[in-house]
Amino acid sequence: MRPEHLSLYTRPGTPTLHPDGTWAVVALTRTDVEDDSYRSALWRHDLPSGALRPFTHGAKDSEPVISPDGQWLAFVRAPEGGKPQLAVMATGGGEPRLLTDHPTGISGRPVFSPDSQRIAYTARVPEAGRYGTDEKVGPGAEPPRHITTFTYRNDGIGFYGDRPQHVFVIDVPAVPDPTADLPSVGQASDSKGSGAKGTDGAAGAAVPGRLATAGVEPVQVTSAAQDHRSPVWTPDGAGLLVLRGVADALVPELVHHDAADTSAARVLDVGPGNVGAVLFDDDAVWLLRADLGDDDMDFIGRSAALYRGRWDGATITDLEGLTDPVTESLGGTVFLAVDGGVLLTRERRGTTELVRWADGELTPVFEGAAEVTGADISDDGAQILLAATAVDSVGDLWLVEGESPGRVSDLSARLRTEAGVLEPVELEATSDDGYPVHGWVVTPSGPGPHPVLLLIHGGPHAQYTPTFFDEVQVYAAAGYAVVFCNPRGSSGYGQEHGRAITGAFGDRDTADVLAFLDAALAADPTLDADRVGVLGGSYGGYLTAWLTTRTDRFVAAIVERGFLDPVSFEGSSDIGWFFGRRYLGDDPTAVAAQSPMAHLDKVRTPTLVIHSEQDWRCPVEQGQRWYVGLKRRGVETEFLLFPGEGHELSRSGQPKHRIARFEHILAWWAKHLPVEAPVG
C-alpha cells in the first residue's frame, strides 16, 4: 500500500435493517483525495443476495435509521457547504425532505419513537451572537468567554460551554395530499423560520432549528446548560431517557424528560458509576455502566458491566449486575435487544467481537480477527447485519443467520488488487517479569534483511488489532517489518492489564514493548536487529519519547501528537485537569520521574516531531517544546506541523494532509533506515 491508496478506502457505517429483514440501508463513505474530503451516500443492501445499489445521492448523507413500522428512513444530510441537518424520506422511494436548519448542525444518530411518528435528535444551541448566529459578528468580534469550570472545550468539537447540546423532537411530516393545492413554482420560503412559534408559544419567536419549508417544527426538550446526548424513547413514547453532562465530572446523569415540550429533568437513581448506554425491551431496561471508584473519577482500565432492571414508567427498579467488568471488556457502538437478552461488543485480545448475553452467559455471535463497528437486527431476530473490519478489509458487511456469519459485501476488493495486503503474524512474548505480551509482526516481501519499525499505540487504554491498518500496510509495503503489540495499559485483556501502569508510566509498558521487540527479532532472522526505528502517537508518542530518554538503540524516532510534559498538559489539554494526576499521581518528584520532558537532556536519537495546530487533546505546545528542546541540544530533529487539524489527523484528517503525513514519514525513514533491497 502506498499513501495515495487512501483514495481507495470505502467504509460502511452502522447499517439499519428493515423490520422484515429483507433489506437494509447503509452509509458508505469514501475518501475523495481530489476534492480533499470524505463523500458519503446511502446505499440499499438487499439480503441475502448482498446486492448494493444507490439509495440517496447527497454528497454527505450518513446515520440512516429505518422507522419501526418500516415506512420511513431518517438520516443526516450535510448540503454542499452547509451544516448537517435531519432529513427524512419514504422507504418506498421519493425525494428526501430536509426538516431542520440548526445553525451549527445536528449531531449523532436520529431515533424514531416507538410509533414511528416522531424523531429525537441532538443539536448544539449557540448563544446569540456566537458561531455565526449574527452575520455582523465574526469569530474575532465575539464577546469574551467567561469560564468557571475545568470542562469547557473538547478536541474535535472546540468550545462548547456557550453552545450546549440539546435534545429535540420533531414530527415525521404527513404524506402530502395529492389533491391539495401545491405552492407555485418559485414561491419564496422562509428558511430562517421568521414568524414561527417558539418554545414559549410566542408568535414571532424563533424556533431553534426550524426550516419553514418542512411543515413541521422541532421542539427543544432539554434546557439545562449542559451537554445532552444519547436520547432513548420510553416504551410508551411519552418520554425520553437522556445522558446529561455534569460540570467537572466524568459521570453523566441519567435523566427522564417528557417528550411533548421543553420539560424539567427527573434524575434517575441508577447507582454510582458512568452510564454509557441505555436500552429498553418492553418493561425491561438494560444499562452499560462502569464503576469509577468512590469519587467517580477512577477511569483507568475500567470497563462497563451489563445491568438489567425494570421500568415502571417513571423510575428504574430492581437493577442487577450481570457481567464481571474485571474480566470482560464490554461496550462500544452496538447495544441491541434480542430475544430475552442483548447484543453488544466485547474487546478481546486485539479484536472487537459481537456477543450475545442471555440466560446468564456471554456467547460470541461474530468473532475472530475482526473489529465490529456497528450492527442491526430484524424484528424477528433471525437476521443480524453488522459492519466490521477484517485482515483484508477496511470495512464490510456480514450477515448472521443461524450459526455461521457470511460476508455479504466486498468494499475493499479494489484496494486489495491495487495495493495488496500483507497479513500480520501473531506472536506472544514474555516480559522481564514473566508477564505475557501479545501482538503481531508484519514482514515485507523479499529475503531481507528488513529494517524494523516498532509501532506503539495511543490511549493507553486502547488496543492494536490484526485487521487492515493503513499505518502497518504503508510501512510494510515500503520495505519495513512492522512490530506492534498491546503492552500493559492496553484494553482488551482485563481490568488489571489496563491498570498495571497506574503511577508507573514508562515502567511495565516499556519493559513489555522492548520484550516483544526482542522476541520478534529473535523469531525471524530476516529482521535486521541493528536497524530499528520507533514511532507512535498520543500515548504512543509519550512512550516513543520516553524510550529515547532510556536507550540509544533506535536509529531514529517519530514522536507524534505526544503527551510529553504532564505539568503543562494539566493546564492546556481538554482532559489535562484529571488525566495526568490519575495516571501519574500528584507528587512532583514522582511525576517528574515519569515525564519525558524532565529527561530531555538524555535524548540522542534523531527525532521527527509531528503535531497538529488545533490539537486540544495533546496541545501543540507539547510537540513544539520537544522539538525546540532537542534542537537546542544539538539532536537532529525536524518538526512537521499541520494547520487546521486536531488530534485525529492520522485517522480522519483532510485526505491530502493524511497523504502528506505518510510521505514525510516515509522520507524520514528513507533517510535514517534506507531499504537496501527492492521490495517485490
XYZ file of C-alpha atoms in Angstrom:
680
model
C 0.000 0.000 0.000
C 1.219 3.496 -0.896
C -0.072 6.735 0.665
C -2.160 7.589 -2.413
C -4.089 4.329 -1.985
C -6.091 6.086 0.731
C -8.270 7.174 -2.192
C -9.454 3.546 -2.479
C -10.866 3.451 1.045
C -14.614 2.808 1.289
C -16.062 2.201 4.732
C -19.586 1.210 5.841
C -21.327 2.941 8.720
C -23.804 1.268 11.049
C -26.446 -0.477 8.899
C -30.170 -0.172 9.556
C -32.306 -3.223 8.758
C -35.866 -3.035 7.527
C -38.065 -4.722 10.162
C -38.932 -7.554 7.753
C -35.250 -8.467 7.441
C -35.162 -8.482 3.635
C -33.118 -5.331 3.029
C -31.102 -2.640 4.770
C -29.641 0.818 4.268
C -26.024 1.646 5.000
C -23.913 4.776 4.571
C -20.774 4.170 2.532
C -18.003 6.725 2.996
C -15.165 7.050 0.520
C -12.032 9.157 0.637
C -12.065 11.777 -2.145
C -8.434 12.855 -2.434
C -9.008 15.115 -5.420
C -11.706 17.088 -3.590
C -9.830 16.696 -0.264
C -12.961 15.488 1.502
C -14.944 12.460 2.568
C -18.032 11.639 0.494
C -20.850 9.536 1.893
C -24.128 8.361 0.418
C -26.799 5.874 1.462
C -26.953 2.530 -0.309
C -29.667 -0.103 -0.282
C -28.410 -3.572 0.598
C -30.662 -6.483 -0.387
C -30.498 -9.626 1.741
C -29.351 -12.277 1.296
C -28.032 -11.587 -2.229
C -25.742 -8.846 -0.960
C -26.587 -6.563 -3.888
C -25.807 -2.901 -3.210
C -27.359 -0.023 -5.129
C -27.512 3.735 -4.505
C -30.411 4.946 -2.380
C -29.572 8.644 -1.989
C -27.269 10.911 -3.935
C -26.231 13.558 -1.429
C -22.574 14.459 -1.031
C -22.648 13.746 2.694
C -25.544 11.523 3.766
C -24.992 9.428 6.891
C -26.505 7.857 10.027
C -29.547 6.163 8.411
C -32.328 4.765 10.620
C -35.470 2.960 9.394
C -38.614 3.556 11.458
C -40.122 0.694 13.499
C -43.074 0.438 11.095
C -40.716 0.265 8.122
C -42.282 3.252 6.344
C -39.671 5.955 6.870
C -35.945 6.484 6.645
C -34.362 9.265 8.712
C -30.763 10.288 8.176
C -28.285 13.150 8.466
C -27.637 15.208 5.330
C -24.973 17.897 5.020
C -25.736 20.036 1.960
C -22.764 21.286 -0.066
C -21.132 23.992 2.057
C -23.779 23.604 4.761
C -24.187 22.059 8.193
C -25.557 18.542 8.756
C -29.341 18.540 9.148
C -32.104 15.993 9.702
C -33.691 14.533 6.565
C -36.487 12.006 6.077
C -37.835 10.048 3.130
C -40.278 7.225 2.492
C -38.617 3.810 2.317
C -40.589 3.171 -0.838
C -38.629 5.916 -2.579
C -39.000 9.569 -3.464
C -37.128 12.742 -2.709
C -35.754 13.256 0.820
C -37.173 16.178 2.790
C -34.853 18.315 4.871
C -36.532 19.014 8.222
C -34.154 21.222 10.191
C -31.947 24.299 9.874
C -29.800 24.347 13.012
C -27.045 26.978 12.696
C -24.277 24.590 13.798
C -25.974 21.431 12.508
C -27.245 18.308 14.238
C -25.072 15.531 15.670
C -25.359 11.828 16.245
C -27.931 9.339 15.012
C -31.656 10.204 14.864
C -34.003 7.996 16.914
C -37.593 7.141 15.942
C -40.346 6.970 18.553
C -41.953 3.537 19.042
C -44.978 4.595 16.950
C -42.717 5.916 14.132
C -44.410 9.326 14.244
C -41.615 11.381 15.841
C -37.844 11.602 15.710
C -35.498 12.586 18.538
C -32.061 14.008 17.762
C -29.400 16.266 19.272
C -28.081 19.649 18.160
C -25.992 22.390 19.710
C -27.723 25.660 20.582
C -25.247 28.562 20.441
C -25.584 31.719 22.469
C -26.937 34.645 20.474
C -24.177 36.454 18.628
C -21.833 33.449 18.542
C -20.912 30.897 15.893
C -22.433 32.819 13.011
C -25.860 33.390 14.550
C -25.339 37.104 13.881
C -23.875 37.696 10.428
C -22.495 41.041 11.623
C -20.392 39.408 14.348
C -17.393 37.400 13.136
C -15.460 34.940 15.313
C -12.895 37.575 16.290
C -15.577 40.032 17.377
C -17.494 37.717 19.692
C -17.588 38.668 23.389
C -15.055 37.008 25.716
C -15.830 33.599 27.152
C -16.295 33.705 30.903
C -15.132 30.270 32.083
C -15.637 28.937 35.617
C -15.238 25.163 35.103
C -12.472 22.725 34.184
C -14.525 21.391 31.277
C -15.193 23.927 28.543
C -13.696 22.603 25.292
C -13.043 19.294 23.607
C -10.743 18.138 20.833
C -12.608 17.911 17.530
C -15.521 19.986 18.855
C -13.976 23.154 20.236
C -15.549 25.358 22.874
C -18.922 24.018 23.912
C -19.916 25.767 27.144
C -21.508 28.554 25.098
C -23.301 26.115 22.763
C -24.621 23.194 24.824
C -26.005 20.165 23.034
C -29.748 19.662 23.480
C -32.326 17.039 22.608
C -35.024 17.933 20.089
C -38.130 16.103 18.926
C -39.805 16.652 15.561
C -42.871 15.101 13.963
C -42.492 12.987 10.859
C -44.165 15.072 8.109
C -47.535 13.905 6.910
C -47.741 12.400 3.437
C -48.856 15.242 1.108
C -52.440 15.157 -0.170
C -52.194 14.845 -3.970
C -55.498 16.737 -4.358
C -54.360 19.735 -2.285
C -53.113 22.968 -3.826
C -49.358 22.942 -4.419
C -47.167 26.037 -3.981
C -46.430 27.940 -7.141
C -43.109 27.313 -8.832
C -40.538 29.694 -7.387
C -42.663 30.548 -4.342
C -40.405 32.018 -1.673
C -39.938 30.182 1.584
C -38.683 31.477 4.912
C -35.628 29.357 5.674
C -34.935 31.316 8.861
C -38.220 30.411 10.490
C -39.328 34.033 10.998
C -42.812 34.387 12.387
C -42.806 30.853 13.763
C -43.888 29.978 17.261
C -41.063 29.481 19.678
C -40.921 27.024 22.512
C -42.637 29.588 24.686
C -45.508 29.790 22.193
C -44.994 33.466 21.442
C -45.632 34.455 17.835
C -42.524 35.809 16.171
C -40.070 33.955 18.409
C -37.516 31.905 16.502
C -37.817 28.141 16.769
C -34.321 26.628 17.062
C -33.588 24.544 14.001
C -36.888 25.270 12.233
C -36.974 25.070 8.456
C -40.110 26.789 7.234
C -40.474 24.627 4.134
C -40.531 21.404 6.179
C -44.066 21.873 7.500
C -43.061 20.647 10.960
C -41.366 22.366 13.883
C -38.728 20.875 16.192
C -39.368 21.048 19.913
C -36.413 21.543 22.239
C -36.960 19.018 25.026
C -33.938 19.758 27.245
C -32.985 23.162 28.609
C -30.266 22.827 31.267
C -26.969 24.473 30.304
C -25.110 21.165 29.971
C -24.454 18.799 27.091
C -27.156 16.189 26.477
C -26.678 13.036 24.403
C -27.943 9.569 23.511
C -31.741 10.067 23.758
C -33.738 6.843 24.146
C -37.542 6.711 23.883
C -39.507 5.134 26.713
C -41.662 2.176 25.574
C -44.871 4.246 25.638
C -43.313 7.015 23.529
C -44.226 9.638 26.117
C -40.730 10.330 27.366
C -37.011 10.159 26.717
C -34.081 8.995 28.808
C -31.076 11.233 28.198
C -27.473 11.312 29.400
C -26.787 14.806 30.744
C -23.268 16.018 31.420
C -22.234 17.296 34.835
C -19.663 20.090 35.029
C -16.199 18.911 36.078
C -17.293 15.285 36.353
C -16.615 12.159 34.317
C -20.005 10.664 35.148
C -23.172 11.976 33.445
C -26.631 11.959 34.960
C -29.342 9.748 33.508
C -32.435 11.935 33.299
C -36.047 11.435 32.231
C -37.836 14.088 30.137
C -41.367 14.342 28.823
C -41.158 14.316 25.041
C -44.036 16.691 24.312
C -42.356 20.013 25.093
C -39.489 21.576 26.993
C -39.662 19.881 30.379
C -37.843 19.663 33.676
C -35.482 16.717 34.022
C -36.077 13.990 36.568
C -32.764 12.475 37.627
C -32.905 8.669 37.809
C -31.045 6.796 40.532
C -29.096 4.002 38.840
C -26.301 3.760 41.378
C -22.725 5.036 41.169
C -20.659 4.912 38.019
C -20.638 6.012 34.415
C -23.707 5.048 32.369
C -22.609 4.631 28.769
C -25.762 3.289 27.096
C -29.438 2.563 27.806
C -31.813 0.157 26.073
C -35.497 -0.703 26.577
C -37.071 -4.069 25.830
C -40.745 -3.854 26.837
C -40.660 -3.184 30.595
C -37.029 -4.299 30.953
C -34.306 -1.690 30.863
C -30.677 -2.548 30.146
C -27.676 -0.394 31.088
C -23.965 -0.426 30.414
C -22.357 1.118 33.475
C -18.728 1.393 34.586
C -17.666 1.668 38.213
C -15.272 4.628 38.527
C -14.483 4.199 42.210
C -15.668 6.063 45.287
C -15.164 9.504 43.745
C -16.421 8.615 40.235
C -13.044 9.693 38.812
C -11.069 6.432 38.723
C -11.415 5.804 34.985
C -8.178 3.906 34.386
C -8.708 0.481 32.849
C -12.396 0.459 33.737
C -14.816 -1.429 31.510
C -18.589 -1.353 31.575
C -20.719 -4.099 33.081
C -24.179 -5.070 31.823
C -27.110 -4.322 34.142
C -30.802 -5.167 33.895
C -33.686 -3.523 35.703
C -37.397 -2.791 35.445
C -39.048 0.353 34.133
C -42.251 1.330 35.930
C -42.954 4.377 33.766
C -41.030 6.831 35.927
C -38.108 5.074 37.601
C -35.721 2.158 37.147
C -36.013 -0.501 39.838
C -34.527 -3.905 40.682
C -31.233 -3.126 38.936
C -28.860 -6.108 38.925
C -25.363 -6.564 37.530
C -24.967 -9.400 35.034
C -21.306 -9.409 33.944
C -17.883 -9.009 35.530
C -16.092 -5.826 34.405
C -12.785 -7.099 35.778
C -12.594 -9.867 33.202
C -14.945 -8.696 30.420
C -14.278 -5.570 28.312
C -17.799 -4.668 27.152
C -19.060 -1.553 25.380
C -18.754 0.139 22.012
C -21.232 1.034 19.296
C -23.610 -1.953 19.453
C -26.368 -2.321 22.066
C -29.461 -4.117 20.780
C -32.295 -6.125 22.338
C -32.603 -9.732 21.193
C -34.954 -12.448 22.472
C -34.510 -12.239 26.223
C -31.087 -10.668 26.091
C -28.893 -8.131 24.334
C -26.271 -7.910 21.609
C -23.171 -5.856 22.395
C -19.487 -5.665 21.569
C -16.560 -7.035 23.576
C -12.870 -6.270 23.195
C -10.717 -9.365 23.488
C -7.013 -9.740 22.696
C -6.914 -7.185 19.899
C -10.336 -7.964 18.413
C -13.806 -6.487 18.878
C -16.406 -9.255 18.900
C -20.182 -9.180 18.719
C -21.552 -11.152 21.670
C -24.990 -12.053 22.966
C -25.924 -12.017 26.647
C -28.767 -14.370 27.523
C -29.524 -16.709 30.415
C -26.519 -15.544 32.385
C -23.920 -16.172 29.679
C -21.997 -14.228 27.052
C -21.853 -16.105 23.747
C -19.867 -14.957 20.690
C -22.014 -14.183 17.651
C -19.189 -12.886 15.460
C -15.564 -13.378 16.443
C -12.093 -13.798 15.010
C -9.604 -11.356 13.523
C -12.116 -8.552 13.114
C -13.373 -5.341 14.692
C -17.163 -4.887 14.777
C -18.135 -1.232 14.309
C -21.947 -1.410 14.115
C -24.916 -3.752 13.767
C -28.691 -4.006 13.488
C -31.196 -6.825 13.891
C -34.508 -7.688 12.226
C -37.737 -7.675 14.219
C -37.860 -11.461 14.471
C -34.189 -11.698 15.409
C -33.455 -14.022 12.506
C -31.033 -11.661 10.748
C -28.165 -9.643 12.198
C -26.372 -7.342 9.774
C -23.078 -5.986 11.032
C -20.239 -3.792 9.826
C -16.693 -4.830 10.660
C -13.085 -4.553 9.570
C -11.024 -7.636 8.742
C -7.443 -8.566 7.920
C -8.154 -7.913 4.224
C -10.796 -5.181 4.513
C -11.104 -1.663 5.904
C -14.811 -2.375 6.366
C -17.503 -4.720 5.068
C -20.954 -6.085 5.871
C -21.563 -9.522 7.366
C -24.925 -11.272 7.683
C -25.533 -13.582 10.625
C -28.294 -16.125 10.005
C -28.234 -19.214 12.127
C -24.790 -20.357 13.210
C -22.426 -19.095 10.506
C -21.808 -15.429 9.624
C -21.153 -14.684 5.964
C -19.539 -11.670 4.341
C -22.103 -10.047 2.024
C -20.050 -7.160 0.620
C -16.538 -6.672 -0.696
C -15.814 -2.963 -0.424
C -12.024 -3.393 -0.322
C -11.660 -5.516 -3.465
C -10.012 -2.766 -5.491
C -7.780 -1.803 -2.556
C -6.566 -5.416 -2.263
C -5.985 -5.664 -6.004
C -4.068 -2.409 -6.404
C -2.378 -2.085 -3.018
C -2.118 -5.666 -1.821
C -2.395 -6.944 1.742
C 0.451 -8.120 3.966
C -1.023 -10.261 6.743
C 0.147 -9.924 10.345
C 1.641 -12.917 12.148
C 0.551 -13.350 15.759
C 3.245 -13.527 18.424
C 3.308 -13.801 22.193
C 6.429 -12.767 24.097
C 7.428 -12.835 27.761
C 8.304 -9.619 29.578
C 11.205 -9.339 32.019
C 8.945 -10.269 34.958
C 7.371 -13.246 33.203
C 4.234 -11.409 32.050
C 2.852 -12.394 28.595
C 2.836 -9.719 25.881
C 0.587 -10.241 22.852
C 0.908 -8.679 19.413
C 1.770 -9.096 15.744
C 4.552 -8.732 13.177
C 4.123 -7.852 9.503
C 7.100 -8.696 7.319
C 7.539 -7.200 3.840
C 8.123 -9.235 0.702
C 11.664 -10.234 -0.212
C 14.502 -12.041 1.546
C 15.654 -9.191 3.801
C 17.372 -8.164 5.920
C 14.492 -5.799 6.629
C 14.779 -2.636 8.733
C 12.287 -2.737 11.586
C 9.738 -0.251 12.952
C 8.395 -0.610 16.497
C 4.891 0.921 16.363
C 3.225 1.956 19.659
C -0.494 2.705 20.019
C -2.184 5.595 21.809
C -4.577 5.529 24.725
C -3.005 3.986 26.662
C -6.300 2.129 27.281
C -6.740 1.112 23.642
C -5.646 -1.838 21.558
C -3.971 -2.694 18.300
C -5.817 -5.183 16.112
C -4.672 -7.594 13.392
C -7.161 -6.079 10.918
C -6.295 -3.927 7.899
C -4.424 -0.878 9.271
C -3.117 1.782 6.886
C -0.103 2.568 9.096
C 1.118 -1.023 9.087
C 0.357 -1.642 5.410
C 2.087 1.537 4.153
C 5.250 0.936 6.166
C 5.448 -2.756 5.299
C 4.874 -2.090 1.595
C 7.782 0.377 1.719
C 10.052 -2.424 2.929
C 9.868 -2.218 6.720
C 8.994 -5.019 9.106
C 6.397 -3.611 11.496
C 6.256 -4.832 15.100
C 3.208 -3.843 17.176
C 1.734 -5.155 20.422
C -0.636 -4.451 23.322
C 1.536 -3.861 26.406
C 0.213 -3.436 29.909
C -2.057 -0.403 29.986
C -3.929 -1.571 26.856
C -7.581 -2.598 26.705
C -8.976 -5.996 25.775
C -7.025 -8.104 28.300
C -8.957 -7.475 31.510
C -9.054 -4.674 34.043
C -5.775 -5.391 35.799
C -3.887 -5.340 32.494
C -5.278 -1.851 31.853
C -4.499 -0.580 35.353
C -0.986 -2.021 35.609
C 0.804 1.199 34.615
C -1.020 3.474 37.075
C 1.562 5.590 38.826
C 4.271 3.960 36.729
C 4.178 5.336 33.191
C 7.267 4.142 31.346
C 7.884 1.125 33.586
C 5.958 -2.070 32.765
C 4.835 -0.689 29.401
C 8.456 -0.022 28.410
C 9.518 -3.495 29.524
C 6.666 -5.068 27.560
C 7.263 -3.337 24.206
C 11.014 -3.975 24.377
C 10.482 -7.636 25.279
C 8.074 -8.008 22.378
C 10.518 -6.309 20.003
C 13.339 -8.603 21.110
C 11.115 -11.671 20.698
C 10.127 -10.585 17.178
C 13.778 -10.055 16.216
C 14.743 -13.436 17.615
C 11.873 -15.244 15.880
C 12.645 -14.019 12.351
C 16.223 -13.843 11.037
C 15.105 -11.648 8.106
C 14.565 -8.767 10.576
C 17.631 -6.547 10.970
C 18.185 -6.113 14.712
C 20.767 -3.375 14.121
C 18.404 -1.135 12.166
C 15.319 -0.425 14.266
C 13.192 2.721 14.476
C 10.363 3.576 16.864
C 7.225 5.670 16.399
C 3.847 6.315 17.983
C 1.117 8.883 18.523
C -0.548 10.379 21.623
C 0.346 7.960 24.451
C 2.368 6.170 21.768
C 4.170 9.486 21.280
C 4.795 9.538 25.024
C 6.298 6.059 25.082
C 8.359 6.727 21.948
C 9.842 9.857 23.507
C 10.324 8.047 26.823
C 12.222 5.212 25.127
C 14.644 7.714 23.597
C 15.381 9.022 27.107
C 16.161 5.451 28.257
C 18.141 3.934 25.381
C 20.086 4.806 22.238
C 19.301 1.502 20.483
C 16.893 3.111 17.994
C 18.373 4.577 14.823
C 15.627 7.238 14.692
C 12.225 8.052 16.166
C 8.943 9.757 15.270
C 7.078 11.416 18.144
C 3.546 12.297 17.006
C 0.980 14.355 18.974
C 2.727 13.227 22.133
C 1.862 13.536 25.825
C 5.322 14.823 26.716
C 5.052 17.096 29.761
C 2.365 16.218 32.342
C 2.876 19.564 34.102
C 1.922 21.855 31.211
C -0.568 19.240 29.945
C -2.659 19.847 33.067
C -3.396 23.429 32.055
C -3.555 23.091 28.269
C -5.285 19.809 27.390
C -9.046 19.313 27.348
C -8.531 16.305 29.666
C -5.486 17.691 31.452
C -7.330 18.573 34.641
C -7.709 14.881 35.530
C -5.753 12.606 33.155
C -2.173 13.112 34.318
C -2.970 13.205 38.015
C -4.863 9.910 37.820
C -2.258 8.105 35.743
C 0.984 9.623 37.104
C -0.059 10.809 40.567
C 0.241 14.117 42.432
C 3.732 14.002 43.879
C 6.001 16.349 41.848
C 9.007 14.064 42.219
C 7.050 11.021 41.052
C 5.549 12.957 38.139
C 8.985 14.156 37.028
C 10.250 10.571 37.199
C 7.615 9.617 34.596
C 7.932 12.747 32.411
C 9.855 12.625 29.113
C 10.364 16.397 29.250
C 12.163 16.102 32.582
C 14.690 13.757 30.920
C 15.043 15.539 27.584
C 18.776 16.051 28.103
C 19.333 12.281 27.750
C 17.980 12.069 24.181
C 20.464 11.482 21.369
C 18.114 9.779 18.874
C 17.265 11.717 15.677
C 13.586 12.591 16.021
C 10.827 13.780 13.710
C 8.117 15.593 15.695
C 4.614 15.638 14.146
C 1.764 17.704 15.549
C -1.465 19.483 14.570
C -2.167 23.131 15.266
C -5.723 22.514 16.550
C -4.903 19.502 18.736
C -6.558 20.150 22.085
C -6.062 16.632 23.434
C -2.260 16.780 23.335
C -1.825 20.505 22.664
C 0.715 21.676 20.126
C 2.941 23.194 22.816
C 3.904 19.641 23.805
C 5.403 18.973 20.371
C 6.856 22.466 19.989
C 8.762 22.200 23.238
C 10.076 18.726 22.419
C 11.307 19.935 19.037
C 12.925 23.122 20.371
C 14.471 21.268 23.319
C 16.093 18.708 21.040
C 17.293 21.337 18.593
C 18.880 23.426 21.349
C 20.788 20.341 22.494
C 22.109 19.576 19.022
C 19.953 16.496 18.407
C 18.954 16.045 14.772
C 15.289 16.929 14.652
C 12.547 18.123 12.312
C 9.054 19.476 13.019
C 6.038 18.676 10.816
C 3.069 20.894 11.730
C -0.405 20.531 10.195
C -2.745 23.565 10.061
C -6.447 23.129 10.729
C -6.103 19.610 12.122
C -6.809 18.170 15.557
C -5.790 15.051 17.447
C -7.409 12.706 14.910
C -5.283 13.757 11.908
C -3.941 10.277 11.135
C -7.421 8.724 11.242
C -9.837 11.347 9.937
C -7.839 14.423 8.911
C -8.116 16.014 5.482
C -7.151 13.359 2.891
C -4.334 15.460 1.418
C -2.913 16.040 4.889
C -3.031 12.311 5.619
C -1.164 11.551 2.404
C 1.399 14.309 3.087
C 1.926 12.888 6.576
C 2.711 9.446 5.157
C 5.067 10.926 2.563
C 7.043 12.811 5.218
C 7.198 9.735 7.468
C 8.495 7.554 4.628
C 11.039 10.228 3.681
C 12.273 10.291 7.293
C 12.710 6.522 7.376
C 14.322 6.504 3.916
C 16.909 8.918 5.306
C 17.639 7.045 8.531
C 16.625 3.464 7.700
C 17.030 3.089 3.938
C 15.619 -0.077 2.432
C 18.604 -1.769 0.835
C 16.847 -4.221 -1.439
C 13.852 -3.564 -3.706
C 10.534 -4.844 -2.403
C 8.633 -7.336 -4.548
